[in-house]
Every structure is written in structure tokens, then in C-alpha cells.
Amino acid sequence: MGATKTDQFTPRQNRIAKLAKAVGHPARVAIIEHLLKVDQCICGDIVSELPLAQPTVSQHLKELKNAGLIKGEVEGNSICYCLDHEAFKALDEYFSEVVSAKTSAECC
Amino acid sequence: MGATKTDQFTPRQNRIAKLAKAVGHPARVAIIEHLLKVDQCICGDIVSELPLAQPTVSQHLKELKNAGLIKGEVEGNSICYCLDHEAFKALDEYFSEVVSAKTSAECC
DNA sequence: TTGGTATATCGTAATATTACGATATACGGT
DNA sequence: ACCGTATATCGTAATATTACGATATACCAA
């Protein structure tokens, strides 16, 4: 026990969960924020922006990439990562749906 | 080591991460979906909708509540939980911002 | 008050995540 | 070829999450 029963849920549920999970760490939120701020692909400098050691940052980047939130490759002596717009759009659409489906029932 | 360094990040980063993390499990996405579908507070029946045992579902509900995504209380022999609209709005706004901040730089 | 039903909590095993030192890899400059 | 810089991977310790059986709690109905 302990492992998530991925196969028991729908592909959509798993996809949203995977994307949201990747956003579910402040370091990764900070990385996303930084990618937005520099308004272009990261070419170095991520580590110095975060209060974490270099291997830890690398690991977070790997998870963001694995979840499909960022894309890019290492280019020579620096990395070139940027946000994957499609993934964020999927999240945006999901939460828009939830918000707009607001029910009239407010018993709590 | 191993614990998230929460105090090293901004409150906003931590808040978004906390909310997103709570969505980051397919069982919890399924619970949210169910809450939307029944279009009202849950009055029983969550366990039978999910492929998980009752204590596990209860634990997931606790986490959703702890993160602020749902609110409600136990009422007699059934629970009365519903989505906390504000929390989802916060997520919606966050991802809208990210999506709309799409940069022209697309080097990857 | 006893029994049935519904949810929560406890305890705990299996697994996953987080963090980082040490080390590997890869490129650019000299 | 060698060095400095930048990123990735390995190994591993600390912690968190996930899942569920057993049990507790709370309510309603008869």
C-alpha cells in the first residue's frame, strides 16, 4: 500500500492531478514565476534565484519537465527552459470550468 | 532533510503551492468532480463513488478541507461538504495570469 | 437502549517526495 | 589538453503521502 492507484481513475483526472501536483511545491511555483518574469527562456541563473542547492533545483526542473509544464534542453553551458503554454492552458481551462460551474446550492 | 523549506518562499508561492498540491491527486480531482456533478453539497455517497476504502476517502476529504478547497461539516449521519469557491477562484486567477502572460519569446 | 449506518481517527506498512553532498558530464575559453 | 562554469545524476537521509484494517464516535430509527 501507499502507492497512488492511478489506474482506478480517468485519464483526465490523472492528467489534472499530475499537472497540479507539479505546481504543488513552492520552489516550483517560484521557478514558474521566474520564467514569467524574465519573459524568455532561462539561460542560467535559476539556482541563484532560489534558496535551494543546485541538485535540488535540478530535480525540481526535472519534475516540471516530466509533468509537461516546462520544455527545453540544456544548451552548452546553460539551460534553455521555458513554460509549456499548452499545459498551463489546460490547468486554466480546468479551473475556469470549476469556477464557472458554481452552483446555486450553498448549504455550507 | 526532506522537509519542504516553506519559510524560504513567499506567502503567495506557498499558498498557490498548497492549493495546487491538494488538487494533485486523482482521488481528490474525482471528489471535486463529484461535488460539481451533484451540484450541491455532498450528503453521503462519496465513498461509493470512489475506488478507495472509506478511511482513505475520509483522509482525502480532510486534506481538501485543510487546504481550503472544500468546506463543510458532518451533519448527523451524513457529511455536508461543498467546494470553497474562493479557493478555486484563486487558482483560476493564478493560471489565467500565467497563461495571459505568455511571452513572445519561444526559443524552445 | 439497542442496532444499523455514516464518518472520523488511530496505527502502521508501503511508497513517494524533498533535499543535498559527492560525483559525473558537457561545453567554452585559454 | 587543461581549467572553470553550468547542469545532471547518484546515493541516501529525513520527511510526507497514500492506503487501509481496526476501532471510535455520532446520529437516527425502531
mmCIF file of C-alpha atoms (C1' of nucleotides) in Angstrom:
data_model
loop_
_atom_site.group_PDB
_atom_site.id
_atom_site.type_symbol
_atom_site.label_atom_id
_atom_site.label_comp_id
_atom_site.label_asym_id
_atom_site.label_seq_id
_atom_site.Cartn_x
_atom_site.Cartn_y
_atom_site.Cartn_z
ATOM 1 C CA MET A 1 0.000 0.000 0.000
ATOM 2 C CA GLY A 2 0.914 3.607 -0.203
ATOM 3 C CA ALA A 3 1.126 3.948 -3.949
ATOM 4 C CA THR A 4 -1.466 6.023 -5.704
ATOM 5 C CA LYS A 5 -3.987 3.875 -7.558
ATOM 6 C CA THR A 6 -3.565 5.672 -10.830
ATOM 7 C CA ASP A 7 -5.312 3.028 -12.878
ATOM 8 C CA GLN A 8 -8.520 3.478 -10.937
ATOM 9 C CA PHE A 9 -9.119 6.973 -12.183
ATOM 10 C CA THR A 10 -9.933 8.527 -15.528
ATOM 11 C CA PRO A 11 -7.167 9.840 -17.794
ATOM 12 C CA ARG A 12 -8.498 13.332 -17.325
ATOM 13 C CA GLN A 13 -8.437 13.062 -13.555
ATOM 14 C CA ASN A 14 -4.905 11.736 -13.690
ATOM 15 C CA ARG A 15 -3.767 14.440 -16.078
ATOM 16 C CA ILE A 16 -5.120 17.297 -13.998
ATOM 17 C CA ALA A 17 -3.712 15.712 -10.856
ATOM 18 C CA LYS A 18 -0.297 15.307 -12.418
ATOM 19 C CA LEU A 19 -0.169 18.905 -13.597
ATOM 20 C CA ALA A 20 -1.469 20.287 -10.320
ATOM 21 C CA LYS A 21 0.894 18.129 -8.320
ATOM 22 C CA ALA A 22 3.838 19.566 -10.205
ATOM 23 C CA VAL A 23 2.718 23.063 -9.262
ATOM 24 C CA GLY A 24 2.261 21.876 -5.695
ATOM 25 C CA HIS A 25 5.628 22.931 -4.365
ATOM 26 C CA PRO A 26 6.675 26.499 -3.590
ATOM 27 C CA ALA A 27 10.057 26.026 -5.228
ATOM 28 C CA ARG A 28 8.360 25.079 -8.456
ATOM 29 C CA VAL A 29 5.938 27.969 -8.181
ATOM 30 C CA ALA A 30 8.993 30.168 -7.775
ATOM 31 C CA ILE A 31 10.586 28.669 -10.868
ATOM 32 C CA ILE A 32 7.418 29.324 -12.872
ATOM 33 C CA GLU A 33 7.344 32.858 -11.532
ATOM 34 C CA HIS A 34 10.925 33.396 -12.553
ATOM 35 C CA LEU A 35 10.288 32.067 -16.038
ATOM 36 C CA LEU A 36 7.466 34.548 -16.386
ATOM 37 C CA LYS A 37 9.500 37.416 -15.022
ATOM 38 C CA VAL A 38 12.465 37.051 -17.310
ATOM 39 C CA ASP A 39 9.920 36.798 -20.119
ATOM 40 C CA GLN A 40 12.018 34.326 -22.002
ATOM 41 C CA CYS A 41 13.740 31.048 -21.639
ATOM 42 C CA ILE A 42 16.028 30.626 -18.718
ATOM 43 C CA CYS A 43 19.635 30.847 -19.693
ATOM 44 C CA GLY A 44 21.347 30.154 -16.406
ATOM 45 C CA ASP A 45 20.631 31.854 -13.116
ATOM 46 C CA ILE A 46 17.864 29.684 -11.781
ATOM 47 C CA VAL A 47 19.889 28.321 -8.925
ATOM 48 C CA SER A 48 20.939 31.732 -7.684
ATOM 49 C CA GLU A 49 17.302 32.818 -7.637
ATOM 50 C CA LEU A 50 16.228 30.039 -5.319
ATOM 51 C CA PRO A 51 17.047 29.260 -1.694
ATOM 52 C CA LEU A 52 17.952 25.708 -2.604
ATOM 53 C CA ALA A 53 21.057 23.816 -3.594
ATOM 54 C CA GLN A 54 21.800 23.177 -7.224
ATOM 55 C CA PRO A 55 20.920 19.454 -7.278
ATOM 56 C CA THR A 56 17.599 20.207 -5.645
ATOM 57 C CA VAL A 57 16.747 22.834 -8.228
ATOM 58 C CA SER A 58 17.748 20.460 -10.980
ATOM 59 C CA GLN A 59 15.413 17.870 -9.526
ATOM 60 C CA HIS A 60 12.506 20.317 -9.413
ATOM 61 C CA LEU A 61 13.157 21.289 -13.015
ATOM 62 C CA LYS A 62 13.104 17.639 -13.935
ATOM 63 C CA GLU A 63 9.710 17.205 -12.330
ATOM 64 C CA LEU A 64 8.283 20.253 -14.020
ATOM 65 C CA LYS A 65 9.534 18.912 -17.306
ATOM 66 C CA ASN A 66 8.242 15.434 -16.578
ATOM 67 C CA ALA A 67 4.797 16.816 -15.851
ATOM 68 C CA GLY A 68 4.951 18.781 -19.081
ATOM 69 C CA LEU A 69 4.842 22.237 -17.524
ATOM 70 C CA ILE A 70 8.132 23.323 -18.978
ATOM 71 C CA LYS A 71 10.073 22.292 -22.008
ATOM 72 C CA GLY A 72 13.562 22.860 -23.233
ATOM 73 C CA GLU A 73 17.006 21.457 -23.243
ATOM 74 C CA VAL A 74 20.451 22.096 -21.971
ATOM 75 C CA GLU A 75 22.306 24.262 -24.419
ATOM 76 C CA GLY A 76 26.005 24.343 -23.987
ATOM 77 C CA ASN A 77 26.855 25.823 -20.637
ATOM 78 C CA SER A 78 23.374 26.942 -19.812
ATOM 79 C CA ILE A 79 19.872 25.600 -19.846
ATOM 80 C CA CYS A 80 17.080 26.796 -22.026
ATOM 81 C CA TYR A 81 13.797 26.113 -20.354
ATOM 82 C CA CYS A 82 10.506 27.849 -20.892
ATOM 83 C CA LEU A 83 6.912 27.349 -19.880
ATOM 84 C CA ASP A 84 4.843 24.963 -21.927
ATOM 85 C CA HIS A 85 1.885 27.121 -22.699
ATOM 86 C CA GLU A 86 -0.431 24.227 -23.505
ATOM 87 C CA ALA A 87 -0.080 22.679 -20.065
ATOM 88 C CA PHE A 88 -0.927 25.906 -18.286
ATOM 89 C CA LYS A 89 -3.832 26.413 -20.636
ATOM 90 C CA ALA A 90 -5.166 23.002 -19.634
ATOM 91 C CA LEU A 91 -4.994 23.987 -15.979
ATOM 92 C CA ASP A 92 -6.504 27.370 -16.663
ATOM 93 C CA GLU A 93 -9.397 25.789 -18.537
ATOM 94 C CA TYR A 94 -9.948 23.238 -15.821
ATOM 95 C CA PHE A 95 -10.190 25.805 -13.047
ATOM 96 C CA SER A 96 -12.264 28.154 -15.174
ATOM 97 C CA GLU A 97 -14.713 25.334 -15.632
ATOM 98 C CA VAL A 98 -14.858 24.621 -11.931
ATOM 99 C CA VAL A 99 -15.326 28.268 -11.084
ATOM 100 C CA SER A 100 -17.974 28.889 -13.713
ATOM 101 C CA ALA A 101 -19.846 25.760 -12.677
ATOM 102 C CA LYS A 102 -20.520 27.407 -9.365
ATOM 103 C CA THR A 103 -23.747 26.013 -8.108
ATOM 104 C CA SER A 104 -26.575 27.888 -6.510
ATOM 105 C CA ALA A 105 -26.578 25.400 -3.692
ATOM 106 C CA GLU A 106 -24.664 26.958 -0.833
ATOM 107 C CA CYS A 107 -25.628 24.979 2.169
ATOM 108 C CA CYS A 108 -22.264 25.220 3.931
ATOM 109 C CA MET B 1 16.401 16.932 5.261
ATOM 110 C CA GLY B 2 13.418 16.104 3.187
ATOM 111 C CA ALA B 3 11.008 18.635 4.557
ATOM 112 C CA THR B 4 9.893 21.431 2.308
ATOM 113 C CA LYS B 5 11.529 24.729 3.185
ATOM 114 C CA THR B 6 8.285 26.622 3.427
ATOM 115 C CA ASP B 7 9.771 29.619 5.181
ATOM 116 C CA GLN B 8 12.098 30.307 2.282
ATOM 117 C CA PHE B 9 9.313 31.200 -0.103
ATOM 118 C CA THR B 10 6.786 33.988 -0.346
ATOM 119 C CA PRO B 11 3.312 33.593 1.150
ATOM 120 C CA ARG B 12 1.842 33.725 -2.320
ATOM 121 C CA GLN B 13 4.104 30.973 -3.583
ATOM 122 C CA ASN B 14 3.224 28.852 -0.593
ATOM 123 C CA ARG B 15 -0.473 29.486 -0.967
ATOM 124 C CA ILE B 16 -0.597 28.545 -4.629
ATOM 125 C CA ALA B 17 1.564 25.501 -3.946
ATOM 126 C CA LYS B 18 -0.678 24.384 -1.110
ATOM 127 C CA LEU B 19 -3.835 24.704 -3.178
ATOM 128 C CA ALA B 20 -2.303 23.026 -6.217
ATOM 129 C CA LYS B 21 -0.863 20.233 -4.121
ATOM 130 C CA ALA B 22 -4.304 19.447 -2.769
ATOM 131 C CA VAL B 23 -5.600 19.085 -6.319
ATOM 132 C CA GLY B 24 -2.582 16.953 -7.113
ATOM 133 C CA HIS B 25 -4.175 13.586 -6.537
ATOM 134 C CA PRO B 26 -6.638 11.875 -8.858
ATOM 135 C CA ALA B 27 -8.872 10.825 -5.969
ATOM 136 C CA ARG B 28 -9.216 14.440 -4.942
ATOM 137 C CA VAL B 29 -9.855 15.534 -8.519
ATOM 138 C CA ALA B 30 -12.576 12.896 -8.572
ATOM 139 C CA ILE B 31 -14.066 14.250 -5.359
ATOM 140 C CA ILE B 32 -14.107 17.754 -6.802
ATOM 141 C CA GLU B 33 -15.711 16.410 -9.956
ATOM 142 C CA HIS B 34 -18.359 14.662 -7.931
ATOM 143 C CA LEU B 35 -19.101 17.776 -5.937
ATOM 144 C CA LEU B 36 -19.628 19.631 -9.188
ATOM 145 C CA LYS B 37 -21.768 16.914 -10.683
ATOM 146 C CA VAL B 38 -24.222 16.614 -7.842
ATOM 147 C CA ASP B 39 -24.422 20.384 -7.985
ATOM 148 C CA GLN B 40 -24.782 20.664 -4.241
ATOM 149 C CA CYS B 41 -23.192 19.625 -1.044
ATOM 150 C CA ILE B 42 -22.377 16.018 -0.625
ATOM 151 C CA CYS B 43 -24.820 14.242 1.573
ATOM 152 C CA GLY B 44 -23.334 10.804 1.726
ATOM 153 C CA ASP B 45 -22.285 8.675 -1.208
ATOM 154 C CA ILE B 46 -18.747 9.845 -1.701
ATOM 155 C CA VAL B 47 -17.199 6.567 -0.692
ATOM 156 C CA SER B 48 -19.306 4.538 -3.087
ATOM 157 C CA GLU B 49 -18.254 6.842 -5.923
ATOM 158 C CA LEU B 50 -14.579 6.220 -5.416
ATOM 159 C CA PRO B 51 -12.414 3.131 -5.810
ATOM 160 C CA LEU B 52 -10.969 3.597 -2.352
ATOM 161 C CA ALA B 53 -11.741 2.471 1.142
ATOM 162 C CA GLN B 54 -13.703 4.702 3.465
ATOM 163 C CA PRO B 55 -10.807 5.783 5.714
ATOM 164 C CA THR B 56 -8.810 6.756 2.656
ATOM 165 C CA VAL B 57 -11.613 8.884 1.292
ATOM 166 C CA SER B 58 -12.042 10.498 4.674
ATOM 167 C CA GLN B 59 -8.336 11.334 4.671
ATOM 168 C CA HIS B 60 -8.544 12.917 1.226
ATOM 169 C CA LEU B 61 -11.526 14.986 2.305
ATOM 170 C CA LYS B 62 -9.548 16.134 5.310
ATOM 171 C CA GLU B 63 -6.739 17.309 3.078
ATOM 172 C CA LEU B 64 -9.039 19.128 0.724
ATOM 173 C CA LYS B 65 -10.569 20.824 3.713
ATOM 174 C CA ASN B 66 -7.200 21.614 5.246
ATOM 175 C CA ALA B 67 -6.072 23.232 2.020
ATOM 176 C CA GLY B 68 -9.268 25.242 1.949
ATOM 177 C CA LEU B 69 -10.681 23.771 -1.248
ATOM 178 C CA ILE B 70 -13.809 22.460 0.392
ATOM 179 C CA LYS B 71 -15.735 23.482 3.418
ATOM 180 C CA GLY B 72 -18.486 21.943 5.457
ATOM 181 C CA GLU B 73 -19.191 19.796 8.395
ATOM 182 C CA VAL B 74 -20.569 16.465 9.367
ATOM 183 C CA GLU B 75 -24.305 16.696 9.783
ATOM 184 C CA GLY B 76 -25.921 13.854 11.545
ATOM 185 C CA ASN B 77 -25.441 10.706 9.609
ATOM 186 C CA SER B 78 -24.064 12.344 6.530
ATOM 187 C CA ILE B 79 -21.491 14.888 5.607
ATOM 188 C CA CYS B 80 -22.160 18.214 4.079
ATOM 189 C CA TYR B 81 -19.181 19.302 2.080
ATOM 190 C CA CYS B 82 -19.082 21.694 -0.803
ATOM 191 C CA LEU B 83 -16.448 23.447 -2.875
ATOM 192 C CA ASP B 84 -14.986 26.617 -1.487
ATOM 193 C CA HIS B 85 -15.466 28.922 -4.400
ATOM 194 C CA GLU B 86 -12.866 31.414 -3.253
ATOM 195 C CA ALA B 87 -10.044 28.880 -3.316
ATOM 196 C CA PHE B 88 -10.815 27.763 -6.833
ATOM 197 C CA LYS B 89 -11.095 31.360 -7.895
ATOM 198 C CA ALA B 90 -7.600 31.965 -6.571
ATOM 199 C CA LEU B 91 -6.282 29.072 -8.629
ATOM 200 C CA ASP B 92 -8.230 30.175 -11.675
ATOM 201 C CA GLU B 93 -6.834 33.675 -11.401
ATOM 202 C CA TYR B 94 -3.318 32.402 -10.928
ATOM 203 C CA PHE B 95 -3.390 30.228 -14.020
ATOM 204 C CA SER B 96 -5.178 32.882 -16.058
ATOM 205 C CA GLU B 97 -2.345 35.220 -15.197
ATOM 206 C CA VAL B 98 0.278 32.719 -16.237
ATOM 207 C CA VAL B 99 -1.492 31.960 -19.491
ATOM 208 C CA SER B 100 -2.107 35.586 -20.374
ATOM 209 C CA ALA B 101 1.493 36.474 -19.588
ATOM 210 C CA LYS B 102 2.544 34.315 -22.494
ATOM 211 C CA THR B 103 5.720 35.726 -23.798
ATOM 212 C CA SER B 104 6.679 36.243 -27.375
ATOM 213 C CA ALA B 105 9.964 34.536 -26.687
ATOM 214 C CA GLU B 106 9.564 30.968 -27.842
ATOM 215 C CA CYS B 107 13.044 29.673 -28.146
ATOM 216 C CA CYS B 108 12.257 26.102 -27.132
ATOM 217 C "C1'" DT C 1 -31.474 1.237 24.727
ATOM 218 C "C1'" DT C 2 -30.096 -1.366 21.108
ATOM 219 C "C1'" DG C 3 -28.833 -1.829 16.319
ATOM 220 C "C1'" DG C 4 -27.651 -0.005 11.869
ATOM 221 C "C1'" DT C 5 -25.398 3.432 9.200
ATOM 222 C "C1'" DA C 6 -22.081 7.022 8.250
ATOM 223 C "C1'" DT C 7 -17.885 9.438 9.096
ATOM 224 C "C1'" DA C 8 -13.514 10.164 11.679
ATOM 225 C "C1'" DT C 9 -9.317 8.810 13.917
ATOM 226 C "C1'" DC C 10 -5.527 5.625 15.163
ATOM 227 C "C1'" DG C 11 -1.878 2.774 13.927
ATOM 228 C "C1'" DT C 12 1.026 1.305 10.619
ATOM 229 C "C1'" DA C 13 3.035 -0.528 6.208
ATOM 230 C "C1'" DA C 14 4.321 0.711 1.518
ATOM 231 C "C1'" DT C 15 5.731 4.226 -1.305
ATOM 232 C "C1'" DA C 16 6.953 8.930 -2.824
ATOM 233 C "C1'" DT C 17 8.980 13.389 -2.158
ATOM 234 C "C1'" DT C 18 12.424 16.587 -0.747
ATOM 235 C "C1'" DA C 19 16.970 17.924 -0.019
ATOM 236 C "C1'" DC C 20 21.834 17.873 -0.653
ATOM 237 C "C1'" DG C 21 26.865 16.156 -0.791
ATOM 238 C "C1'" DA C 22 29.615 13.830 -3.968
ATOM 239 C "C1'" DT C 23 30.419 12.960 -8.418
ATOM 240 C "C1'" DA C 24 29.694 12.803 -13.428
ATOM 241 C "C1'" DT C 25 29.004 15.110 -17.716
ATOM 242 C "C1'" DA C 26 29.372 18.683 -21.094
ATOM 243 C "C1'" DC C 27 30.624 22.884 -23.023
ATOM 244 C "C1'" DG C 28 33.604 27.157 -23.757
ATOM 245 C "C1'" DG C 29 37.698 29.540 -23.261
ATOM 246 C "C1'" DT C 30 42.703 29.720 -22.980
ATOM 247 C "C1'" DA D 1 44.941 19.386 -23.038
ATOM 248 C "C1'" DC D 2 43.509 21.843 -19.086
ATOM 249 C "C1'" DC D 3 40.561 24.682 -16.229
ATOM 250 C "C1'" DG D 4 36.379 26.955 -14.848
ATOM 251 C "C1'" DT D 5 31.497 27.003 -15.117
ATOM 252 C "C1'" DA D 6 26.934 25.009 -15.502
ATOM 253 C "C1'" DT D 7 23.775 21.276 -15.260
ATOM 254 C "C1'" DA D 8 22.614 16.345 -14.356
ATOM 255 C "C1'" DT D 9 22.752 12.085 -11.895
ATOM 256 C "C1'" DC D 10 23.762 9.022 -7.951
ATOM 257 C "C1'" DG D 11 23.254 7.800 -3.327
ATOM 258 C "C1'" DT D 12 20.994 8.427 0.698
ATOM 259 C "C1'" DA D 13 18.791 10.507 4.895
ATOM 260 C "C1'" DA D 14 14.690 12.877 6.569
ATOM 261 C "C1'" DT D 15 10.085 13.562 5.947
ATOM 262 C "C1'" DA D 16 5.479 13.289 3.782
ATOM 263 C "C1'" DT D 17 1.890 10.889 1.398
ATOM 264 C "C1'" DT D 18 -1.149 7.129 0.422
ATOM 265 C "C1'" DA D 19 -3.836 3.351 1.725
ATOM 266 C "C1'" DC D 20 -6.465 0.538 4.733
ATOM 267 C "C1'" DG D 21 -7.832 -2.542 8.854
ATOM 268 C "C1'" DA D 22 -9.380 -1.811 13.334
ATOM 269 C "C1'" DT D 23 -11.697 0.985 16.162
ATOM 270 C "C1'" DA D 24 -14.031 5.151 17.904
ATOM 271 C "C1'" DT D 25 -17.699 8.440 17.538
ATOM 272 C "C1'" DA D 26 -22.140 10.255 16.436
ATOM 273 C "C1'" DC D 27 -26.614 10.160 14.817
ATOM 274 C "C1'" DC D 28 -31.193 8.170 13.590
ATOM 275 C "C1'" DA D 29 -34.770 4.778 13.798
ATOM 276 C "C1'" DA D 30 -37.287 1.251 15.913
#
